Short mmCIF file of C-alpha atoms in Angstrom, two decimals:
data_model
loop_
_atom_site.label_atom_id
_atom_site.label_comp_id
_atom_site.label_asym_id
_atom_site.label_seq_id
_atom_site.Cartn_x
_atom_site.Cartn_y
_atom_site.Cartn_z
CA UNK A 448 49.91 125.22 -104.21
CA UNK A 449 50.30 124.38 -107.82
CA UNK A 450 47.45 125.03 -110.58
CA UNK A 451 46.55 123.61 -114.03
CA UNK A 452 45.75 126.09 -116.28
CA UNK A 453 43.66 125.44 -119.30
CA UNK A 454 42.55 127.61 -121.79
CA UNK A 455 40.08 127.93 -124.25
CA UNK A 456 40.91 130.50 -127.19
CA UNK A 457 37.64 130.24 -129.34
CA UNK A 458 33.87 129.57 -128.10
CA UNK A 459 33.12 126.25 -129.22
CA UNK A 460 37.32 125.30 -129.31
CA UNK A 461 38.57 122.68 -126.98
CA UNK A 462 39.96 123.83 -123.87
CA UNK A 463 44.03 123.16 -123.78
CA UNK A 464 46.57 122.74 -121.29
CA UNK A 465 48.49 126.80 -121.30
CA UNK A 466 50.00 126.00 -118.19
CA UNK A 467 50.15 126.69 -114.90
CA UNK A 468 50.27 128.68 -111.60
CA UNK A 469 51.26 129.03 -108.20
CA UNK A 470 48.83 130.45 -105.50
CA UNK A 471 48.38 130.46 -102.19
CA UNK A 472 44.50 129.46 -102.60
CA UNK A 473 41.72 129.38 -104.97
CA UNK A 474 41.34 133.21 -104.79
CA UNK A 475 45.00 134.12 -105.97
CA UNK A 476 44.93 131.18 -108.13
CA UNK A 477 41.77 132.36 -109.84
CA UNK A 478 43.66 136.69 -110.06
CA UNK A 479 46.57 134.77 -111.48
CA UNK A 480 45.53 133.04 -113.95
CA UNK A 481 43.33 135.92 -114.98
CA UNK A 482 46.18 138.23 -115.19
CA UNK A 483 49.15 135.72 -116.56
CA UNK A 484 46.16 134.01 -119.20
CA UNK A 485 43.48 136.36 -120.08
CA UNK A 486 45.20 139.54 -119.86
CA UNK A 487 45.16 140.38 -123.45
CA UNK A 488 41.72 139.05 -124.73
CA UNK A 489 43.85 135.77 -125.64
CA UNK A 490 40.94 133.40 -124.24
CA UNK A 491 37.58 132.87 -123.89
CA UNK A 492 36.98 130.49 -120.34
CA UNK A 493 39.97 129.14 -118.40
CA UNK A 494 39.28 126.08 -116.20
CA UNK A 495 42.43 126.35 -112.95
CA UNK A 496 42.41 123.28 -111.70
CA UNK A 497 44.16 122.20 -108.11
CA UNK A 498 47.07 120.30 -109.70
CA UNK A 499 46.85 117.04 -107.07
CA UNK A 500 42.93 116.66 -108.11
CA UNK A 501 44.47 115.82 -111.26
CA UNK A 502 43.78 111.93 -111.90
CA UNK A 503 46.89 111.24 -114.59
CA UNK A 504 46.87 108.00 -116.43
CA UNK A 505 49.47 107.43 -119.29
CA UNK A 506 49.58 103.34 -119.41
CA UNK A 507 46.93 101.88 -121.41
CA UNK A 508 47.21 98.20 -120.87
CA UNK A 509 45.32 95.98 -123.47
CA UNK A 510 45.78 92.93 -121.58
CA UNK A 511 42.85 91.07 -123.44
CA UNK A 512 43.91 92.03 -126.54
CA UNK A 513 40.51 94.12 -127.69
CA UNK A 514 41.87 94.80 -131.22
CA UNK A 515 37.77 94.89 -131.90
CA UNK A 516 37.99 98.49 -130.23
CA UNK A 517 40.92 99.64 -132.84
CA UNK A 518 41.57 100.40 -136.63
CA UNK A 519 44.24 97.78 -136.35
CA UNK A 520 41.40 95.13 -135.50
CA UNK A 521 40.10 95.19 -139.12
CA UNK A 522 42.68 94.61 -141.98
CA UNK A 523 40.60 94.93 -144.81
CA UNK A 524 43.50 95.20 -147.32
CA UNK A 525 44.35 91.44 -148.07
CA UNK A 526 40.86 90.71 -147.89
CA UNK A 527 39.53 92.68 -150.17
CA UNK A 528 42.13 91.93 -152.91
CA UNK A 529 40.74 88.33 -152.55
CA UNK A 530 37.61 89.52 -153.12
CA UNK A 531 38.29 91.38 -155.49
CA UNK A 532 39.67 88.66 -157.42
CA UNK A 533 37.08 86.31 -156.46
CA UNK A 534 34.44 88.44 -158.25
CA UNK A 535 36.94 89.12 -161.06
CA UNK A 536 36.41 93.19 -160.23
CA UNK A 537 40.60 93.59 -159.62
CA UNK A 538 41.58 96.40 -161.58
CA UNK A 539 44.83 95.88 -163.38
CA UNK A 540 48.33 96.98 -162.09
CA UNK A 541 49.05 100.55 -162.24
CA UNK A 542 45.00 101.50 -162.41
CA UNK A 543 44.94 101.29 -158.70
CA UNK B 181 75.37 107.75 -121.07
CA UNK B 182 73.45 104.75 -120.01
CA UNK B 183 70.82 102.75 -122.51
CA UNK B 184 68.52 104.50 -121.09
CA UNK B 185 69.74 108.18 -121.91
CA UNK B 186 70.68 107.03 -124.84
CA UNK B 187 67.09 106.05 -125.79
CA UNK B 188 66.07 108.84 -124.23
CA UNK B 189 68.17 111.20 -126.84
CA UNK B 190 67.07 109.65 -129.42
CA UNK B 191 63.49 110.06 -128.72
CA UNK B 192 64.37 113.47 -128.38
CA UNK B 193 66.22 113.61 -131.22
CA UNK B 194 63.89 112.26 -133.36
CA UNK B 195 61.08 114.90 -132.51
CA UNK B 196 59.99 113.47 -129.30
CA UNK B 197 58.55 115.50 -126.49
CA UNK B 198 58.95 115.12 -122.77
CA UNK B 199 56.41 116.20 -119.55
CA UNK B 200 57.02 117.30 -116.53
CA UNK B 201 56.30 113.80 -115.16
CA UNK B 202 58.17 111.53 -117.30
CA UNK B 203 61.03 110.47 -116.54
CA UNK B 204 64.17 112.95 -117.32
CA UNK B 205 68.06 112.33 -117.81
CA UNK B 206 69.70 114.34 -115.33
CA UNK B 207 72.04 116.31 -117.76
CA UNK B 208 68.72 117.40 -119.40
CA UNK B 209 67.02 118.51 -116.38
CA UNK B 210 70.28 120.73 -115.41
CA UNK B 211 70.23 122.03 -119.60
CA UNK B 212 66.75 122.57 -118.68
CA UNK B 213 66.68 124.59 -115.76
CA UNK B 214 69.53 126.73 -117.00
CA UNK B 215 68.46 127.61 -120.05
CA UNK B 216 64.83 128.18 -118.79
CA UNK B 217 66.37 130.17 -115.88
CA UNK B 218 68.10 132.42 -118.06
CA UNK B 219 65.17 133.03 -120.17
CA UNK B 220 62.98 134.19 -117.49
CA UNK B 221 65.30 136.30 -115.64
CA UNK B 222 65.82 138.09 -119.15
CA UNK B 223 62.32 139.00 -119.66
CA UNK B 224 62.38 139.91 -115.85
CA UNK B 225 65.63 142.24 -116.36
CA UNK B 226 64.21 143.29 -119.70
CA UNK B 227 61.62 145.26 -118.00
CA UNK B 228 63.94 147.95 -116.54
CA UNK B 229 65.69 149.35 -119.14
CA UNK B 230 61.93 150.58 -120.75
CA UNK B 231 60.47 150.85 -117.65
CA UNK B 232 62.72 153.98 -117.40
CA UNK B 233 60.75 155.62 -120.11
CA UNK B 234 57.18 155.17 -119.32
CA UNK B 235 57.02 158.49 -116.98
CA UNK B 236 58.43 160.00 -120.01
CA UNK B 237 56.98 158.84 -122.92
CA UNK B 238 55.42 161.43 -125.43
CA UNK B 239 52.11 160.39 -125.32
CA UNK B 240 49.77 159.02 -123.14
CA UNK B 241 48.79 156.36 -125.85
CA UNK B 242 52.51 155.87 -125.43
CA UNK B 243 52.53 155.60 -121.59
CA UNK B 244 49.71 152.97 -121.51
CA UNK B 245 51.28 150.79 -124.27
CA UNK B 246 54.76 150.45 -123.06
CA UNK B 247 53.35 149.69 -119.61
CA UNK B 248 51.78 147.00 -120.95
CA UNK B 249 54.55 145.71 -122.76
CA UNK B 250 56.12 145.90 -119.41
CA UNK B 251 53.74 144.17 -117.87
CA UNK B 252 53.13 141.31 -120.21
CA UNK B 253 57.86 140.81 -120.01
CA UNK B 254 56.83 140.52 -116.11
CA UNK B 255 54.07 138.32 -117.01
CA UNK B 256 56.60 136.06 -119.24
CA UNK B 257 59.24 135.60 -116.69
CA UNK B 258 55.82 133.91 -113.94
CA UNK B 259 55.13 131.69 -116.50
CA UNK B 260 58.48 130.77 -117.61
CA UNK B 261 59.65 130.34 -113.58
CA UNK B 262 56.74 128.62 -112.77
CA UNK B 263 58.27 125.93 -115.47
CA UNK B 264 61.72 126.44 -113.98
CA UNK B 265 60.11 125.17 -110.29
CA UNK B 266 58.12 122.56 -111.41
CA UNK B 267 61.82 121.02 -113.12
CA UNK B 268 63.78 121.50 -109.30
CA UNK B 269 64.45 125.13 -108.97
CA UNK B 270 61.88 127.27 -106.56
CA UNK B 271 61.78 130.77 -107.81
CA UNK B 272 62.96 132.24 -105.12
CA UNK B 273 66.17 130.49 -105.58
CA UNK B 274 66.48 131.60 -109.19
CA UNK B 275 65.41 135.41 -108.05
CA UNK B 276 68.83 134.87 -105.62
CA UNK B 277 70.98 133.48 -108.06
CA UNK B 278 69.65 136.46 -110.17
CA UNK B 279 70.31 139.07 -107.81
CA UNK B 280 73.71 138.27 -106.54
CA UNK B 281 75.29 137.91 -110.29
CA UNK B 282 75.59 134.04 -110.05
CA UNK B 283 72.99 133.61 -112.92
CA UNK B 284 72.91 135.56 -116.69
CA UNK B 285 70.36 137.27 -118.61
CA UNK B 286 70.45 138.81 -121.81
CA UNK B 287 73.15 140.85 -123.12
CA UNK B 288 70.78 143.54 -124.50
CA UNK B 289 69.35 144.24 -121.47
CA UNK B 290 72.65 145.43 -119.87
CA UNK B 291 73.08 148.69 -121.95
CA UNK B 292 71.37 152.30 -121.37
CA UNK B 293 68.20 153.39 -122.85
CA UNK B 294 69.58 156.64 -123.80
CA UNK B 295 66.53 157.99 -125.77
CA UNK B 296 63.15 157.41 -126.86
CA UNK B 297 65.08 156.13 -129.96
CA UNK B 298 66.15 153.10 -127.97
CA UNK B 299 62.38 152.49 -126.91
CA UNK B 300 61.35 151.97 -130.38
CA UNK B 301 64.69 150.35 -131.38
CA UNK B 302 64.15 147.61 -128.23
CA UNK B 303 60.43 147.09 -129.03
CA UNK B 304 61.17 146.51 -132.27
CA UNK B 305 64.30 144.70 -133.22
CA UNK B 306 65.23 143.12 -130.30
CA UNK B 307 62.02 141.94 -129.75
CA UNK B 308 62.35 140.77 -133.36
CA UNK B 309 65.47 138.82 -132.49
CA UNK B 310 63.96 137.13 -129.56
CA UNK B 311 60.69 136.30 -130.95
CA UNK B 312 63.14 134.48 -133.92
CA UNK B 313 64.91 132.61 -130.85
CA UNK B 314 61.47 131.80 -129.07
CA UNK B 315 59.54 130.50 -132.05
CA UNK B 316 62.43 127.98 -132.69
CA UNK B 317 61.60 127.20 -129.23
CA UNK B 318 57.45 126.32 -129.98
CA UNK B 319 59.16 122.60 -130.92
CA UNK B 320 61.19 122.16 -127.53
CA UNK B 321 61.44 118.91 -126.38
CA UNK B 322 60.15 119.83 -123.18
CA UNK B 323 56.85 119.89 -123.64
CA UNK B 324 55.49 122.55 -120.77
CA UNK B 325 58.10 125.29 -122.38
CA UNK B 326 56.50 124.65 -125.36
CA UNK B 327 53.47 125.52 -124.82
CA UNK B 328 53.73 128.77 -122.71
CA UNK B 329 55.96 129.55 -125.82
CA UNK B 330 52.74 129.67 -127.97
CA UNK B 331 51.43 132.51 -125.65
CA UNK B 332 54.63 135.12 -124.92
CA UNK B 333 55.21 134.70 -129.01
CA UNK B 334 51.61 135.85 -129.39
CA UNK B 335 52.21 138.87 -126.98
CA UNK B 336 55.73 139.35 -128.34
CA UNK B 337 54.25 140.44 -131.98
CA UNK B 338 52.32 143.09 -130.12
CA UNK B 339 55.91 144.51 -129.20
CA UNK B 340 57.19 144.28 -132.45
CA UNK B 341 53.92 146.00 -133.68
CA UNK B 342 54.30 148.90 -130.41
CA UNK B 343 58.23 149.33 -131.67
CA UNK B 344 57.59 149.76 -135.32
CA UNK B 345 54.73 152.00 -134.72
CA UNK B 346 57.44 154.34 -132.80
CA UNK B 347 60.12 153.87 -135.03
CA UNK B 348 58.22 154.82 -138.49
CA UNK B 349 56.47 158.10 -136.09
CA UNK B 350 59.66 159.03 -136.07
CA UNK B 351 60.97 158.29 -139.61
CA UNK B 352 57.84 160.54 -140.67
CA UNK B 353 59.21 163.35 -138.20
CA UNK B 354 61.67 165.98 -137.97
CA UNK B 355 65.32 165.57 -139.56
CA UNK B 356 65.98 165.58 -135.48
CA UNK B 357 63.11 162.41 -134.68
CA UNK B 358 65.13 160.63 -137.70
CA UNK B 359 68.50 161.41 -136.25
CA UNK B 360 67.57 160.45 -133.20
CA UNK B 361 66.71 156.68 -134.67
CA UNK B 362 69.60 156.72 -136.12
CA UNK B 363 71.89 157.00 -133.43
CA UNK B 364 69.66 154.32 -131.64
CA UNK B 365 70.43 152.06 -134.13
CA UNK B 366 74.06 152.34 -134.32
CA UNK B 367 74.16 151.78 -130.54
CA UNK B 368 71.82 149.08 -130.93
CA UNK B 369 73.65 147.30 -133.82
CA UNK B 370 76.54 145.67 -132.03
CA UNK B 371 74.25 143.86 -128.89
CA UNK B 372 71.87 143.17 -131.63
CA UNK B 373 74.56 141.22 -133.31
CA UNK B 374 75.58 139.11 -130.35
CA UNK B 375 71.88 138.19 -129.64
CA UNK B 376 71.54 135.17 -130.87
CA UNK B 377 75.46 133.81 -129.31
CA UNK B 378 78.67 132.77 -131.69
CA UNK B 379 78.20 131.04 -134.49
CA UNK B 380 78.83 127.70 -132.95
CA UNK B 381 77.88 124.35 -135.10
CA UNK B 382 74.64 123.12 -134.09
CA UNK B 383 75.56 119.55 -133.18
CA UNK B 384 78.10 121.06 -130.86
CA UNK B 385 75.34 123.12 -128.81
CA UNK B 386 74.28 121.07 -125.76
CA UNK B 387 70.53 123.05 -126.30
CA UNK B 388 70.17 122.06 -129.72
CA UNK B 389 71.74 117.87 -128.90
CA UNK B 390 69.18 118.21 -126.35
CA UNK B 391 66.83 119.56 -128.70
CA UNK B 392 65.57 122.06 -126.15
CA UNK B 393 66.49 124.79 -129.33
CA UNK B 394 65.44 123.84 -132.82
CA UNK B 395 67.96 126.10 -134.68
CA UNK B 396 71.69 126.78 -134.27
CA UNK B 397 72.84 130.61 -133.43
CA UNK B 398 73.88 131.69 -136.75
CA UNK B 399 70.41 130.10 -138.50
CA UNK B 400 68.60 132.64 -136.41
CA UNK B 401 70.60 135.27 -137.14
CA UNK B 402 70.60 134.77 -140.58
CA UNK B 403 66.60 134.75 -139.64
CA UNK B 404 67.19 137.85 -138.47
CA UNK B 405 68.91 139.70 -141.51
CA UNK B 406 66.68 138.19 -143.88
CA UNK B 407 63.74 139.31 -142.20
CA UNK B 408 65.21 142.76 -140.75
CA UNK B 409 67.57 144.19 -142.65
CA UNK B 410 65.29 144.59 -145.69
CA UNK B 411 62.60 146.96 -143.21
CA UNK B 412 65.84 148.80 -141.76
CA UNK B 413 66.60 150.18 -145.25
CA UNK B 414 63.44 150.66 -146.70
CA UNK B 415 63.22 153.80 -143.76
CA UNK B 416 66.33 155.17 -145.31
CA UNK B 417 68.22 154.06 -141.96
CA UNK B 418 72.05 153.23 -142.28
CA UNK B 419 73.26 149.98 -140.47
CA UNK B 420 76.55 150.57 -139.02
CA UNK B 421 78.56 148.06 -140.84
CA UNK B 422 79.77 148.24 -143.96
CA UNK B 423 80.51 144.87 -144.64
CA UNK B 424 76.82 144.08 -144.55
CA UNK B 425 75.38 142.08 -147.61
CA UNK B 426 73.25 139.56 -149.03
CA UNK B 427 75.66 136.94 -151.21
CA UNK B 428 73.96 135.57 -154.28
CA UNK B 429 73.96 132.37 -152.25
CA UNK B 430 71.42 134.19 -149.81
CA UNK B 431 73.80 134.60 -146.99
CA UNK B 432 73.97 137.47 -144.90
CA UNK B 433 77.56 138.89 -144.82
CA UNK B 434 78.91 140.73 -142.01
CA UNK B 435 81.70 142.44 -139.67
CA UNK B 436 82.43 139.65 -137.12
CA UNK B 437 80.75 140.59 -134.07
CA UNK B 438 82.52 141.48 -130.57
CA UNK B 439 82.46 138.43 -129.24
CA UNK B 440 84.30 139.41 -126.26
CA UNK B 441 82.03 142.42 -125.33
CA UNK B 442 79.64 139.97 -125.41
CA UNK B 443 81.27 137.56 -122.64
CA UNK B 444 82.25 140.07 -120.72
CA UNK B 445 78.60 142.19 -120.70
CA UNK B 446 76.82 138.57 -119.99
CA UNK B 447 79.00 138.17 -117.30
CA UNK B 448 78.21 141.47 -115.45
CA UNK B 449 80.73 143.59 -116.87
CA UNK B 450 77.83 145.48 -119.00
CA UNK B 451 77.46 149.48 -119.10
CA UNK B 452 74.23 148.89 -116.62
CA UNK B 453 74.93 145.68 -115.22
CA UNK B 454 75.12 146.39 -111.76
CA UNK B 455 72.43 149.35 -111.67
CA UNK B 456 69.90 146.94 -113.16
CA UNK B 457 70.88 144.37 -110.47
CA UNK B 458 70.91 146.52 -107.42
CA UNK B 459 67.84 148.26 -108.76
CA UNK B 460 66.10 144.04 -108.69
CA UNK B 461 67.55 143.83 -105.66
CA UNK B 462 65.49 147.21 -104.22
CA UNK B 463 62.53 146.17 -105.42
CA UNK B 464 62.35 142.64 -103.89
CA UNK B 465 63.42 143.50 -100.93
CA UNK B 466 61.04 147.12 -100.97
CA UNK B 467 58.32 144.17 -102.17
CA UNK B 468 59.15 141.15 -99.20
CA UNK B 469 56.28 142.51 -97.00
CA UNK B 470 53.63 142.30 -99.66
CA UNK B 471 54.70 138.58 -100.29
CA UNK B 472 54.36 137.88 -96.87
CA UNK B 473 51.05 139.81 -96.27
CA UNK B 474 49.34 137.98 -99.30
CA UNK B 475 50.32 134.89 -97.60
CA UNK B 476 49.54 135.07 -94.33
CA UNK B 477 46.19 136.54 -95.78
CA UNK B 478 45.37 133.23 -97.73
CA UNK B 479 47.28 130.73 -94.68
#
């Protein structure tokens, strides 16, 4: 069986994606990773994870078109040059 | 190459990175595996020529640190297989291929390790020249590589550290100790050379089109001068080749290696070659029943 290991170098840090294992079942899996991830001090919690209770999604699918959710949703640029002008506030070419 | 490949290099090409579950071009799986392959059954066969010096290394501080340095090469050749089986290839098949000479590893791991010379010389320069290939590997387009990359690099320095701590014990000795690194060296020199493969031009190397390398062969060995040569010198150690010099350009200049010892060493022909292989071959089979004990254990 196939394990994900990930591995957190810092307290506090994010734990990452090192790599992974083989093992016959949790117990190996758990010597393994010990041995081929925290041999050397290099981390501070590993989380092995059974690689098929892995749920993977990759396709994000904006079908509704929720640009309210994203940076892209709000392009202040053009408006605020009108603004800007509006209120007589635009600072000249070159002071920008 | 269909659209598809073609995109597919480009993405590549362009700094992209793959995973294991996207979708591969079949010519880059096969570069893949076989470069991978190779990689891991170096560190693998890189264990036995130091391995023959722990019983006799001078210390027991010594004993314990070469050990580990064994133990971590073992450690790098799981994790580098592991990514090997997860692209096609089970281990076991690559630990056959290994064993009956249809697959390569390293060329400096087919010489003798005459002296405890060599120990320091391996720990510290040819680790140096693979830790130069293996960083310019932390950007491989295959993702997974890349990341176990991060860790053996990270253990690799400790080498590097282990070596030059036995190399400048011995610079501080006797007029013998010195000798002694000396003569390491000049063996050394030649397979050191080779390392990093003939100077071919980047865009003609399959592994750096692919972009599994980042760096053509004679970029890292011009790495390796630069960084190397300097610390070699500063000991009062000789390199065996005269020709040897920085240009004002800041090109190394040097004797043109032995290419053909090279081939023909990679291709079994080495000094230890076959030892080193029917020595694998011992241990796996002297190992099968502990394999099979751990695994009807955990059935």
């Amino acid at each position: 069986m196939i394990y994900e290991v990930f591995r957190q170098e810092r307290k506090g840090q994010a734990l990452q994606h090192a790599g992974s294992v083989e093992a016959p079942d949790d117990h190996f899996a758990d010597v393994y990773a010990r041995e081929q991830y925290g041999r050397r001090g290099e981390s501070t919690a590993l989380w092995v994870v059974p690689r098929d209770a892995v749920i993977e999604i990759d396709e994000f699918v904006d079908e509704l078109n929720r640009n309210y959710h994203r940076v892209d949703g709000y392009p202040l640029k053009q408006k605020l040059k009108e603004a800007r002008e509006r209120a007589g506030t635009a600072a000249p070419a070159g002071d920008r | 190459m269909t659209q598809r490949e073609q995109e597919f290099l480009e993405y590549v090409q362009s700094g992209g990175q793959v995973e294991t579950t996207d979708w591969l071009p079949e010519d880059y799986r096969a570069k893949l595996i076989k470069f991978i392959e190779m990689h891991g059954n170096s560190e693998l066969m890189g264990v036995l020529p130091e391995r023959e010096w722990i019983l006799r290394a001078p210390t027991l501080q010594r004993k314990l640190a070469l050990t580990a340095k064994v133990q971590d090469e073992v450690g790098h050749s799981q994790l580098i297989y592991r990514v090997v089986e997860d692209l096609g290839k089970p281990r076991e098949h690559c630990l056959d291929d290994l064993i009956s000479g249809k697959a390569k590893f390293h060329n400096v791991f087919h010489y003798p390790t005459k002296t405890w010379g060599d120990v320091g010389v391996i720990a510290w320069l040819v680790d140096a020249a693979a830790i130069i290939s293996q960083k310019a590997l932390l950007k491989c387009s295959y993702a997974p590589y890349a990341r176990i990359m991060k860790k053996i690099c990270w253990e690799e320095s400790f080498h590097i550290l282990h070596g030059r701590d036995v190399i400048l014990t011995l610079m501080n000795g006797t007029d013998d100790q010195r000798a002694l690194v000396q003569e390491a060296l000049d063996r050394w020199w030649g397979p050191l050379m080779q390392f990093h493969g003939n100077p071919i031009a980047k865009d003609e190397d399959p592994m750096y089109v692919w972009r599994i390398k980042s760096q053509g062969n004679e970029e890292a060995r011009q790495q390796f001068l630069d960084g190397y040569v300097p610390q070699i010198w500063e000991l009062g150690l000789t390199v065996p080749d005269p020709k040897l010099r920085k240009n004002d350009d800041g090109v190394w200049e040097y004797s043109e290696p032995d290419w053909d010892e090279l081939r023909s060493v990679v291709t079994g022909h080495g000094p230890k070659s076959q030892d080193r292989l029917d020595l694998r071959r011992k241990a796996r089979e002297n190992s099968a029943w502990v394999r099979k004990v751990v695994l009807a254990q955990a059935a």
